[in-house]
């Protein structure tokens, strides 16, 4: 799994044979004496930790995060691997971001977890880290913080849950939730069916087993080269997941010994390969925001136009829901990400860059096979000729917007229709099923007030519901626009991340009911067909909404959050600058 000759004595990012933790434990002063005494208080013998790489195991387990329900056990496997490799593991509980339960959205707290990750790694006597997570915002948060701290680090993905079942049908969490909820609103199923679906949709620990944001981001982490090979798709309850966790603990020790900081792997080439991978998977639009933020933390220049350039040339090879037919278990046993990356090969990837497990990605993919061409398509028979994401620009989105066009009805990808505007999500919920709502299948549903500031936190509101009246007529997709995000398990002709958002006076704030809007995915344009003079009049009349938070984390968030095209990071975290190592003596 790894290159055997990496076990050197460089010790830490600076090399020189001195562990970072030595500055806490190995000197002669009063503070070092106190640190050693308190470690004895914890019950550890000197020979258990002195002179050994100390590995922080950052665990996002909690009782209310079903995606991470098994990580309490997996942490023990990680620690077992650290011990086996001659290191000393210390487990740190860090914030859990449960996509299912946390309101208004865990995206509001992604940057908070990234700050916690960075400061835990910086302030404690640790030499390297194993980062444990997988639920949507957890993967980018952990990697953003670890990139800022820049210690040797390995990421352990939580893994997807088992496939769902209901009345002989295989279910995909999220994707089939949306589908059957629309069937319920259309009167096609009733409360009994819905109750059965509640019990069959999510059957085990782990993340969504569709190519939602969770699997998209863990696959992106593997493509970046910061996980072990194949780690991103191992089902959460598979015994291979525990073996991978132990191997990750061993590898973290080796990375410390070889002096390999995370920045060695988070290069421009790695981010290009991660974007190519997301596109080849038909992955979540959320990857755009997260990879932009991660690149910013790594000091890599990367923007929306890079996404679109890469998406135009990357074929979609993964036939996985919501853009395809299969689920993550099928993908894993068909060869997983190593199989898909091997198929992309030198034509699409930078194979000579390093990964945490091998000297080169080329070596990591040597011998990788695909076992089912129906799940991971060959290059000459892709699911789609170009990546499933597109970046749009125009007078309605001067700083960009995104659409997952592979998950939309093709007839809507070039469309002009009249706007039906909702000022916020609550208003939309109140009005969407009003029988007097002036809406037709050709209308363009517009939601504003749901961006980084307006949401707040840019909630996953972007898959606006189809009006009940139209659902009953058989309509299942319409053009929908918003400054919000949407779940990676969602589908439809949903234009998202419109920037600047309406809350700061972006053009979305100026749209009125009945305005013609043109979406043209082939030409990558999104246009409000209203005369410039009229738009200028509306802008002059626009007033910014009042600040939502008077204090607390929310106030910090609203003062420093960037827009979607910049990754929604905090400006003070994304900017370059030195942070001194703490003085431990």
Coordinates of C-alpha atoms in Angstrom, one line a residue:
X1 CA 0.0 0.0 0.0
X2 CA 2.9 2.3 0.7
X3 CA 6.5 2.9 -0.4
X4 CA 8.6 1.0 2.1
X5 CA 11.7 3.2 1.9
X6 CA 10.0 6.3 3.4
X7 CA 11.0 5.4 7.0
X8 CA 13.8 7.9 7.5
X9 CA 14.7 10.1 10.5
X10 CA 14.0 13.5 9.1
X11 CA 11.4 14.0 11.8
X12 CA 8.9 16.7 11.0
X13 CA 8.4 19.3 8.4
X14 CA 11.7 21.0 9.1
X15 CA 13.8 17.8 9.3
X16 CA 16.9 17.9 11.4
X17 CA 16.1 14.8 13.5
X18 CA 14.0 16.7 16.2
X19 CA 10.4 15.9 16.7
X20 CA 8.1 18.9 17.2
X21 CA 6.8 17.3 20.4
X22 CA 10.4 17.3 21.8
X23 CA 10.0 21.0 22.5
X24 CA 7.2 20.1 25.0
X25 CA 8.8 16.9 26.5
X26 CA 12.5 16.8 25.8
X27 CA 14.1 19.9 27.3
X28 CA 15.4 20.4 30.8
X29 CA 13.2 23.3 32.0
X30 CA 10.3 23.5 34.4
X31 CA 7.7 23.4 31.7
X32 CA 9.0 20.2 30.2
X33 CA 9.1 18.7 33.6
X34 CA 5.4 19.7 34.1
X35 CA 4.5 18.2 30.7
X36 CA 6.1 14.9 31.5
X37 CA 4.5 14.9 35.0
X38 CA 1.0 15.5 33.6
X39 CA 1.6 12.8 31.0
X40 CA 2.3 10.4 33.9
X41 CA -1.0 11.6 35.4
X42 CA -2.6 10.3 32.2
X43 CA -1.2 6.9 33.0
X44 CA 1.6 6.7 30.4
X45 CA 5.1 5.5 30.9
X46 CA 8.0 7.5 29.6
X47 CA 9.0 4.7 27.2
X48 CA 5.5 4.8 25.7
X49 CA 5.9 8.3 24.3
X50 CA 9.3 10.0 24.8
X51 CA 11.2 10.2 21.5
X52 CA 8.3 8.8 19.5
X53 CA 6.2 10.6 16.9
X54 CA 3.0 11.9 18.6
X55 CA 0.0 11.6 16.3
X56 CA -3.1 13.6 16.9
X57 CA -6.2 11.6 16.0
X58 CA -8.9 14.2 15.2
X59 CA -12.3 12.5 15.6
X60 CA -15.6 14.1 14.5
X61 CA -17.7 11.3 16.1
X62 CA -20.8 12.3 18.0
X63 CA -24.1 10.8 19.1
X64 CA -26.1 12.9 16.6
X65 CA -24.0 12.4 13.5
X66 CA -25.1 9.1 11.8
X67 CA -22.4 9.5 9.1
X68 CA -19.8 9.2 11.8
X69 CA -21.5 6.8 14.2
X70 CA -18.7 4.2 13.8
X71 CA -15.8 6.6 14.1
X72 CA -15.5 6.0 17.9
X73 CA -14.5 2.4 17.0
X74 CA -12.4 3.4 14.0
X75 CA -10.3 5.7 16.2
X76 CA -9.2 2.7 18.1
X77 CA -8.1 1.1 14.8
X78 CA -6.1 4.3 13.9
X79 CA -4.4 4.3 17.3
X80 CA -3.6 0.6 16.9
X81 CA -1.8 1.4 13.7
X82 CA 0.1 4.3 15.3
X83 CA 1.3 2.1 18.1
X84 CA 2.3 -0.6 15.6
X85 CA 4.4 1.8 13.7
X86 CA 6.2 3.1 16.8
X87 CA 4.2 6.3 17.4
X88 CA 2.2 7.6 20.2
X89 CA -1.5 8.4 19.4
X90 CA -3.6 11.0 21.2
X91 CA -7.3 11.3 20.3
X92 CA -8.9 14.8 20.1
X93 CA -12.7 15.2 19.9
X94 CA -13.4 18.1 17.5
X95 CA -16.6 19.6 16.3
X96 CA -19.1 17.3 14.5
X97 CA -20.9 18.8 11.5
X98 CA -24.0 16.7 11.0
X99 CA -25.6 17.5 7.6
X100 CA -28.8 16.0 8.7
X101 CA -29.4 17.9 11.9
X102 CA -27.4 21.1 12.2
X103 CA -29.3 24.3 11.5
X104 CA -29.4 26.6 9.8
X105 CA -26.7 24.7 7.9
X106 CA -23.4 23.1 8.8
X107 CA -21.8 25.2 6.1
X108 CA -22.1 28.1 8.6
X109 CA -19.7 26.1 10.8
X110 CA -17.3 24.7 8.3
X111 CA -14.8 27.4 8.9
X112 CA -15.2 27.1 12.7
X113 CA -14.1 23.4 12.5
X114 CA -11.2 24.4 10.2
X115 CA -10.1 26.9 12.9
X116 CA -10.4 24.3 15.6
X117 CA -8.4 21.8 13.5
X118 CA -5.6 24.3 12.9
X119 CA -5.3 25.5 16.4
X120 CA -5.5 22.0 18.0
X121 CA -2.7 20.9 15.8
X122 CA -0.7 24.0 16.4
X123 CA -1.1 24.4 20.1
X124 CA -0.5 20.8 21.3
X125 CA 2.6 18.6 21.4
X126 CA 1.8 16.7 18.2
X127 CA 4.1 15.8 15.2
X128 CA 1.4 14.6 12.7
X129 CA -2.3 14.0 12.4
X130 CA -4.9 11.5 11.3
X131 CA -8.1 13.4 10.3
X132 CA -11.3 11.4 10.7
X133 CA -14.5 12.6 8.9
X134 CA -16.7 12.3 5.9
X135 CA -20.0 14.1 6.4
X136 CA -20.3 16.9 3.8
X137 CA -18.5 19.9 5.4
X138 CA -16.2 17.8 7.6
X139 CA -13.8 16.7 4.9
X140 CA -13.0 20.2 3.7
X141 CA -13.0 21.7 7.2
X142 CA -10.4 19.2 8.5
X143 CA -8.2 19.5 5.4
X144 CA -8.5 23.3 5.4
X145 CA -7.3 23.5 9.0
X146 CA -4.6 20.9 8.5
X147 CA -3.4 22.7 5.4
X148 CA -3.0 25.9 7.5
X149 CA -1.2 24.0 10.3
X150 CA 0.9 22.1 7.6
X151 CA 1.9 19.0 9.7
X152 CA 2.2 15.5 8.2
X153 CA -1.4 14.4 7.9
X154 CA -3.5 11.5 6.6
X155 CA -7.3 11.7 6.0
X156 CA -9.5 8.8 7.0
X157 CA -12.9 8.9 5.1
X158 CA -15.9 7.8 7.1
X159 CA -17.1 5.7 4.2
X160 CA -20.6 5.3 2.6
X161 CA -23.5 3.5 4.3
X162 CA -25.1 0.4 2.9
X163 CA -27.6 0.7 0.1
X164 CA -31.2 1.2 1.1
X165 CA -34.1 -1.1 0.4
X166 CA -37.9 -0.7 0.1
X167 CA -40.4 -3.2 -1.4
X168 CA -37.8 -4.8 -3.6
X169 CA -36.3 -1.5 -4.8
X170 CA -32.7 -0.4 -4.1
X171 CA -32.7 3.1 -2.6
X172 CA -30.1 5.9 -2.6
X173 CA -30.2 8.2 0.4
X174 CA -31.0 11.7 -0.4
X175 CA -31.7 11.1 -4.1
X176 CA -34.7 8.8 -3.4
X177 CA -35.8 10.9 -0.5
X178 CA -36.3 13.9 -2.8
X179 CA -38.0 11.6 -5.4
X180 CA -40.5 10.0 -3.1
X181 CA -41.2 13.2 -1.3
X182 CA -42.3 14.6 -4.6
X183 CA -44.4 11.5 -5.2
X184 CA -46.0 12.0 -1.8
X185 CA -46.8 15.7 -2.7
X186 CA -48.2 14.5 -6.1
X187 CA -50.5 12.0 -4.3
X188 CA -48.8 8.9 -5.7
X189 CA -47.9 7.4 -2.3
X190 CA -49.3 7.8 1.2
X191 CA -48.3 7.9 4.8
X192 CA -47.8 4.1 5.0
X193 CA -45.3 4.1 2.2
X194 CA -43.5 7.1 3.6
X195 CA -43.2 5.4 7.0
X196 CA -41.7 2.3 5.4
X197 CA -39.3 4.5 3.5
X198 CA -38.1 6.1 6.7
X199 CA -36.9 2.7 7.8
X200 CA -35.4 1.6 4.6
X201 CA -33.6 4.7 3.3
X202 CA -30.6 4.7 5.6
X203 CA -29.6 1.3 7.1
X204 CA -26.2 1.6 8.6
X205 CA -23.5 4.1 9.8
X206 CA -21.8 6.0 7.1
X207 CA -22.3 8.9 4.6
X208 CA -24.8 9.0 1.8
X209 CA -24.2 6.1 -0.6
X210 CA -25.0 8.2 -3.7
X211 CA -22.4 10.5 -5.3
X212 CA -23.5 13.3 -3.0
X213 CA -21.3 15.8 -1.4
X214 CA -19.8 13.4 1.2
X215 CA -18.6 10.8 -1.4
X216 CA -17.6 13.6 -3.8
X217 CA -15.4 15.3 -1.2
X218 CA -13.8 12.1 0.2
X219 CA -13.0 11.1 -3.4
X220 CA -11.5 14.6 -4.0
X221 CA -9.4 14.0 -0.9
X222 CA -8.2 10.7 -2.3
X223 CA -7.5 12.3 -5.7
X224 CA -5.5 15.1 -3.9
X225 CA -3.4 12.3 -2.5
X226 CA -4.0 12.7 1.2
X227 CA -5.8 9.3 1.9
X228 CA -4.6 5.8 1.4
X229 CA -5.5 4.3 -2.0
X230 CA -9.1 3.3 -2.4
X231 CA -10.0 4.7 1.1
X232 CA -12.8 7.0 -0.1
X233 CA -15.3 4.3 -1.2
X234 CA -14.9 1.5 1.4
X235 CA -18.3 1.0 3.0
X236 CA -18.4 2.2 6.5
X237 CA -19.3 -1.2 8.0
X238 CA -16.9 -3.2 5.8
X239 CA -14.0 -4.8 7.8
X240 CA -11.7 -3.3 5.1
X241 CA -12.6 0.1 6.6
X242 CA -11.1 -0.8 10.0
X243 CA -8.0 -2.2 8.2
X244 CA -7.7 1.1 6.3
X245 CA -7.9 3.1 9.5
X246 CA -5.1 1.1 11.1
X247 CA -3.0 1.5 8.0
X248 CA -3.6 5.3 8.0
X249 CA -2.3 5.4 11.6
X250 CA 0.9 3.6 10.5
X251 CA 1.3 5.9 7.5
X252 CA 1.0 9.0 9.7
X253 CA 4.0 7.9 11.7
X254 CA 6.0 7.2 8.5
X255 CA 5.1 10.7 7.2
X256 CA 6.4 12.3 10.3
X257 CA 9.6 10.3 10.1
X258 CA 10.1 11.3 6.5
X259 CA 9.4 15.0 7.2
X260 CA 6.5 15.2 4.7
X261 CA 4.2 18.2 5.6
X262 CA 0.7 18.3 4.0
X263 CA 1.9 21.1 1.7
X264 CA 4.1 18.6 -0.2
X265 CA 0.9 17.0 -1.6
X266 CA -1.5 19.9 -1.9
X267 CA -0.1 21.3 -5.1
X268 CA -1.6 23.0 -8.1
X269 CA -1.4 19.7 -10.0
X270 CA -3.2 17.9 -7.2
X271 CA -6.1 20.3 -7.2
X272 CA -6.4 20.0 -11.0
X273 CA -6.6 16.2 -10.6
X274 CA -9.2 16.6 -7.8
X275 CA -11.4 18.8 -10.0
X276 CA -11.0 16.3 -12.9
X277 CA -12.0 13.5 -10.6
X278 CA -15.1 15.3 -9.3
X279 CA -16.1 15.9 -12.9
X280 CA -15.5 12.3 -13.9
X281 CA -17.6 11.2 -11.0
X282 CA -20.5 13.5 -11.9
X283 CA -19.9 14.8 -8.4
X284 CA -21.6 17.4 -6.2
X285 CA -21.6 21.1 -7.0
X286 CA -20.5 21.7 -3.4
X287 CA -17.1 20.5 -4.4
X288 CA -16.6 23.8 -6.2
X289 CA -16.8 25.9 -3.1
X290 CA -14.9 23.5 -0.9
X291 CA -12.0 22.9 -3.3
X292 CA -11.7 26.7 -3.9
X293 CA -11.4 27.2 -0.1
X294 CA -9.0 24.3 0.3
X295 CA -6.8 25.6 -2.5
X296 CA -6.8 29.0 -0.9
X297 CA -5.6 27.5 2.4
X298 CA -2.8 25.6 0.6
X299 CA -1.7 28.8 -1.1
X300 CA -2.6 27.5 -4.6
X301 CA -4.1 30.0 -7.1
X302 CA -7.3 28.4 -8.3
X303 CA -10.6 29.8 -9.6
X304 CA -14.0 29.1 -11.1
X305 CA -12.6 29.3 -14.7
X306 CA -10.2 26.5 -13.8
X307 CA -13.2 24.3 -12.9
X308 CA -14.9 25.0 -16.2
X309 CA -11.8 24.4 -18.3
X310 CA -11.2 21.0 -16.6
X311 CA -14.9 20.1 -16.7
X312 CA -15.1 20.7 -20.5
X313 CA -12.4 18.0 -21.1
X314 CA -13.1 15.4 -18.4
X315 CA -15.6 12.6 -19.4
X316 CA -18.1 11.3 -16.8
X317 CA -17.1 7.7 -16.2
X318 CA -18.9 6.9 -12.9
X319 CA -22.5 5.7 -13.5
X320 CA -23.5 6.5 -9.9
X321 CA -26.7 8.3 -8.7
X322 CA -27.9 11.0 -8.9
X323 CA -26.4 11.4 -12.3
X324 CA -26.3 7.6 -13.0
X325 CA -27.8 4.4 -11.9
X326 CA -25.6 2.7 -9.3
X327 CA -24.5 3.3 -5.7
X328 CA -21.2 3.7 -3.8
X329 CA -21.0 0.0 -2.9
X330 CA -21.2 -0.9 -6.5
X331 CA -18.6 1.7 -7.3
X332 CA -16.2 0.4 -4.6
X333 CA -16.5 -3.2 -5.7
X334 CA -16.1 -2.2 -9.3
X335 CA -12.7 -0.9 -8.6
X336 CA -13.3 2.3 -6.6
X337 CA -11.4 5.5 -7.2
X338 CA -8.1 3.7 -8.1
X339 CA -9.9 2.0 -11.0
X340 CA -11.5 5.3 -12.2
X341 CA -8.2 7.2 -11.9
X342 CA -6.3 4.4 -13.8
X343 CA -8.9 4.8 -16.6
X344 CA -8.4 8.6 -16.7
X345 CA -4.6 8.0 -16.8
X346 CA -1.9 10.2 -18.2
X347 CA -4.3 11.9 -20.7
X348 CA -6.2 13.6 -17.8
X349 CA -4.0 13.4 -14.6
X350 CA -0.6 14.4 -13.3
X351 CA 0.8 11.0 -12.5
X352 CA 4.2 12.0 -11.3
X353 CA 3.2 14.0 -8.3
X354 CA 3.5 12.5 -4.8
X355 CA 0.8 11.2 -2.5
X356 CA 0.9 10.4 1.2
X357 CA 1.1 6.7 0.3
X358 CA 3.5 6.6 -2.6
X359 CA 6.2 8.6 -4.3
X360 CA 4.0 9.2 -7.3
X361 CA 0.4 8.8 -8.2
X362 CA 1.6 6.6 -11.1
X363 CA 3.0 4.1 -8.6
X364 CA -0.2 4.3 -6.5
X365 CA -2.3 3.4 -9.5
X366 CA 0.0 0.6 -10.7
X367 CA -2.2 -2.6 -11.0
X368 CA -5.5 -0.8 -10.4
X369 CA -8.3 -2.5 -12.3
X370 CA -11.9 -2.0 -13.1
X371 CA -14.1 -5.0 -12.5
X372 CA -17.4 -3.7 -13.9
X373 CA -17.6 -1.5 -17.0
X374 CA -21.2 -0.8 -16.3
X375 CA -20.3 1.1 -13.1
X376 CA -17.0 2.7 -14.1
X377 CA -17.3 3.3 -17.8
X378 CA -14.4 2.9 -20.3
X379 CA -13.1 6.1 -21.9
X380 CA -14.7 5.2 -25.2
X381 CA -18.2 4.7 -23.6
X382 CA -18.6 7.5 -21.1
X383 CA -21.8 8.4 -19.3
X384 CA -21.3 11.9 -20.7
X385 CA -18.6 13.4 -22.9
X386 CA -17.8 16.2 -20.6
X387 CA -17.8 16.7 -16.8
X388 CA -21.1 17.0 -15.0
X389 CA -20.4 20.6 -13.7
X390 CA -20.5 23.8 -15.6
X391 CA -19.6 27.4 -14.6
X392 CA -22.0 30.0 -15.9
X393 CA -21.5 33.8 -16.2
X394 CA -23.6 36.7 -17.4
X395 CA -25.3 39.8 -16.2
X396 CA -27.2 37.7 -13.6
X397 CA -24.0 36.1 -12.3
X398 CA -21.1 38.4 -13.0
X399 CA -18.8 36.5 -10.5
X400 CA -20.1 33.1 -11.6
X401 CA -22.7 30.4 -10.9
X402 CA -22.6 26.6 -11.2
X403 CA -25.0 23.9 -12.5
X404 CA -24.8 20.1 -12.3
X405 CA -26.1 19.7 -15.8
X406 CA -25.7 15.9 -15.9
X407 CA -28.5 15.7 -13.3
X408 CA -30.9 17.9 -15.2
X409 CA -33.5 17.2 -18.0
X410 CA -31.6 18.0 -21.2
X411 CA -34.5 20.0 -22.6
X412 CA -33.9 22.7 -19.9
X413 CA -30.2 23.3 -20.6
X414 CA -31.1 26.0 -23.2
X415 CA -34.2 27.7 -21.9
X416 CA -35.8 31.1 -21.6
X417 CA -38.8 31.7 -19.2
X418 CA -40.4 34.2 -16.9
X419 CA -39.2 34.6 -13.4
X420 CA -41.3 33.6 -10.3
X421 CA -39.4 35.2 -7.5
X422 CA -39.2 34.3 -3.8
X423 CA -37.4 36.6 -1.4
X424 CA -36.4 34.0 1.1
X425 CA -36.9 30.3 1.8
X426 CA -39.7 30.7 4.2
X427 CA -41.7 32.8 1.8
X428 CA -41.0 30.2 -0.9
X429 CA -42.4 27.4 1.4
X430 CA -45.5 29.5 2.1
X431 CA -46.2 30.3 -1.6
X432 CA -44.9 27.4 -3.7
X433 CA -48.1 25.3 -3.5
X434 CA -50.5 28.3 -3.7
X435 CA -53.0 27.4 -6.5
X436 CA -53.0 31.0 -7.6
X437 CA -49.2 31.2 -8.0
X438 CA -48.6 32.4 -11.6
X439 CA -46.3 29.5 -12.6
X440 CA -46.1 27.2 -15.6
X441 CA -43.6 24.5 -16.6
X442 CA -41.7 27.1 -18.5
X443 CA -41.3 29.5 -15.5
X444 CA -38.0 30.0 -13.9
X445 CA -38.2 29.7 -10.1
X446 CA -35.9 32.2 -8.4
X447 CA -34.9 32.1 -4.7
X448 CA -32.8 34.8 -3.2
X449 CA -31.7 35.7 0.3
X450 CA -30.0 32.3 0.7
X451 CA -26.3 33.0 0.0
X452 CA -23.3 33.0 2.4
X453 CA -24.6 36.1 4.2
X454 CA -28.3 35.9 3.4
X455 CA -28.9 32.3 4.4
X456 CA -27.0 32.6 6.6
X457 CA -24.4 30.1 5.7
X458 CA -25.6 29.3 2.2
X459 CA -28.0 26.5 3.1
X460 CA -28.9 23.7 0.7
X461 CA -32.1 25.3 -0.5
X462 CA -31.2 25.3 -4.2
X463 CA -33.3 22.4 -5.3
X464 CA -36.5 24.4 -5.1
X465 CA -39.6 22.2 -4.9
X466 CA -41.8 21.9 -8.0
X467 CA -45.2 23.4 -7.3
X468 CA -47.7 20.7 -6.3
X469 CA -50.1 21.6 -9.1
X470 CA -47.3 21.0 -11.7
X471 CA -46.2 17.8 -10.0
X472 CA -49.7 16.4 -10.4
X473 CA -49.4 17.2 -14.1
X474 CA -46.3 15.1 -14.3
X475 CA -43.7 17.9 -14.2
X476 CA -40.5 16.7 -12.5
X477 CA -37.9 19.4 -13.5
X478 CA -37.9 23.1 -14.0
X479 CA -35.1 25.7 -14.3
X480 CA -34.4 27.0 -10.8
X481 CA -32.0 29.7 -9.7
X482 CA -30.6 30.7 -6.4
X483 CA -27.6 32.0 -4.4
X484 CA -27.9 28.9 -2.3
X485 CA -26.3 25.5 -2.6
X486 CA -28.0 22.2 -3.0
X487 CA -27.4 18.7 -1.6
X488 CA -25.1 16.6 -3.7
X489 CA -27.8 13.9 -3.7
X490 CA -30.2 16.4 -5.4
X491 CA -31.0 16.6 -9.1
X492 CA -32.6 19.0 -11.6
X493 CA -31.9 22.1 -13.6
X494 CA -30.8 24.0 -10.6
X495 CA -28.4 27.0 -11.0
X496 CA -26.6 27.6 -7.8
X497 CA -24.0 29.7 -6.0
X498 CA -25.0 32.9 -8.0
X499 CA -22.4 35.5 -7.1
X500 CA -22.5 38.1 -5.8
X501 CA -25.4 37.0 -3.7
X502 CA -28.6 39.1 -3.4
X503 CA -27.9 40.0 0.2
X504 CA -24.9 42.1 -0.8
X505 CA -26.7 43.7 -3.8
X506 CA -25.8 41.2 -6.5
X507 CA -28.0 41.3 -9.7
X508 CA -30.2 38.5 -8.2
X509 CA -31.6 41.2 -5.9
X510 CA -33.0 43.1 -8.9
X511 CA -35.1 40.3 -10.5
X512 CA -38.8 40.8 -10.5
X513 CA -41.7 38.5 -11.3
X514 CA -42.2 38.0 -15.0
X515 CA -38.6 39.1 -16.0
X516 CA -37.4 36.8 -18.8
X517 CA -34.3 34.8 -17.8
X518 CA -32.2 32.8 -20.2
X519 CA -30.1 29.8 -19.2
X520 CA -27.8 28.5 -21.9
X521 CA -25.5 25.8 -20.6
X522 CA -23.7 25.0 -23.9
X523 CA -22.6 28.7 -24.1
X524 CA -22.1 28.9 -20.3
X525 CA -24.4 31.9 -19.9
X526 CA -27.0 33.1 -17.4
X527 CA -28.8 36.2 -18.5
X528 CA -31.5 38.6 -17.1
X529 CA -33.2 40.0 -20.2
X530 CA -34.1 43.4 -18.8
X531 CA -32.8 46.7 -20.2
X532 CA -29.9 48.3 -18.5
X533 CA -31.7 51.5 -17.7
X534 CA -34.4 49.6 -15.8
X535 CA -31.8 47.6 -13.9
X536 CA -30.0 50.8 -12.9
X537 CA -33.3 52.2 -11.6
X538 CA -33.9 49.1 -9.5
X539 CA -30.4 49.2 -8.2
X540 CA -30.8 52.8 -7.1
X541 CA -33.9 51.8 -5.1
X542 CA -32.3 48.7 -3.5
X543 CA -31.3 48.9 0.2
X544 CA -29.1 46.3 2.0
X545 CA -30.9 44.2 4.7
X546 CA -29.8 44.8 8.3
X547 CA -27.1 42.6 9.9
X548 CA -28.5 39.5 11.3
X549 CA -26.1 38.9 14.2
X550 CA -25.2 41.3 17.0
X551 CA -22.6 39.2 18.7
X552 CA -21.0 35.7 18.9
X553 CA -19.7 33.5 16.2
X554 CA -22.4 34.7 13.8
X555 CA -21.1 38.2 14.0
X556 CA -17.6 37.0 13.3
X557 CA -18.9 35.0 10.4
X558 CA -20.8 37.9 8.8
X559 CA -17.9 40.3 9.2
X560 CA -15.4 38.0 7.4
X561 CA -17.1 35.5 5.1
X562 CA -16.2 35.7 1.4
X563 CA -18.5 35.0 -1.5
X564 CA -19.1 31.7 -3.3
X565 CA -16.6 32.3 -6.0
X566 CA -13.9 32.7 -3.4
X567 CA -14.9 29.5 -1.5
X568 CA -16.8 31.1 1.4
X569 CA -13.7 31.1 3.6
X570 CA -13.0 33.7 6.2
X571 CA -10.8 36.4 4.6
X572 CA -8.4 36.4 7.5
X573 CA -7.9 32.6 7.3
X574 CA -7.4 32.6 3.5
X575 CA -4.8 35.3 3.2
X576 CA -1.1 34.6 3.2
X577 CA 0.9 35.3 6.3
X578 CA 3.1 33.7 8.9
X579 CA 1.9 32.1 12.1
X580 CA 4.6 31.5 14.7
X581 CA 5.1 28.2 16.4
X582 CA 4.0 28.3 20.1
X583 CA 6.9 28.6 22.6
X584 CA 6.6 25.5 24.7
X585 CA 9.4 26.1 27.2

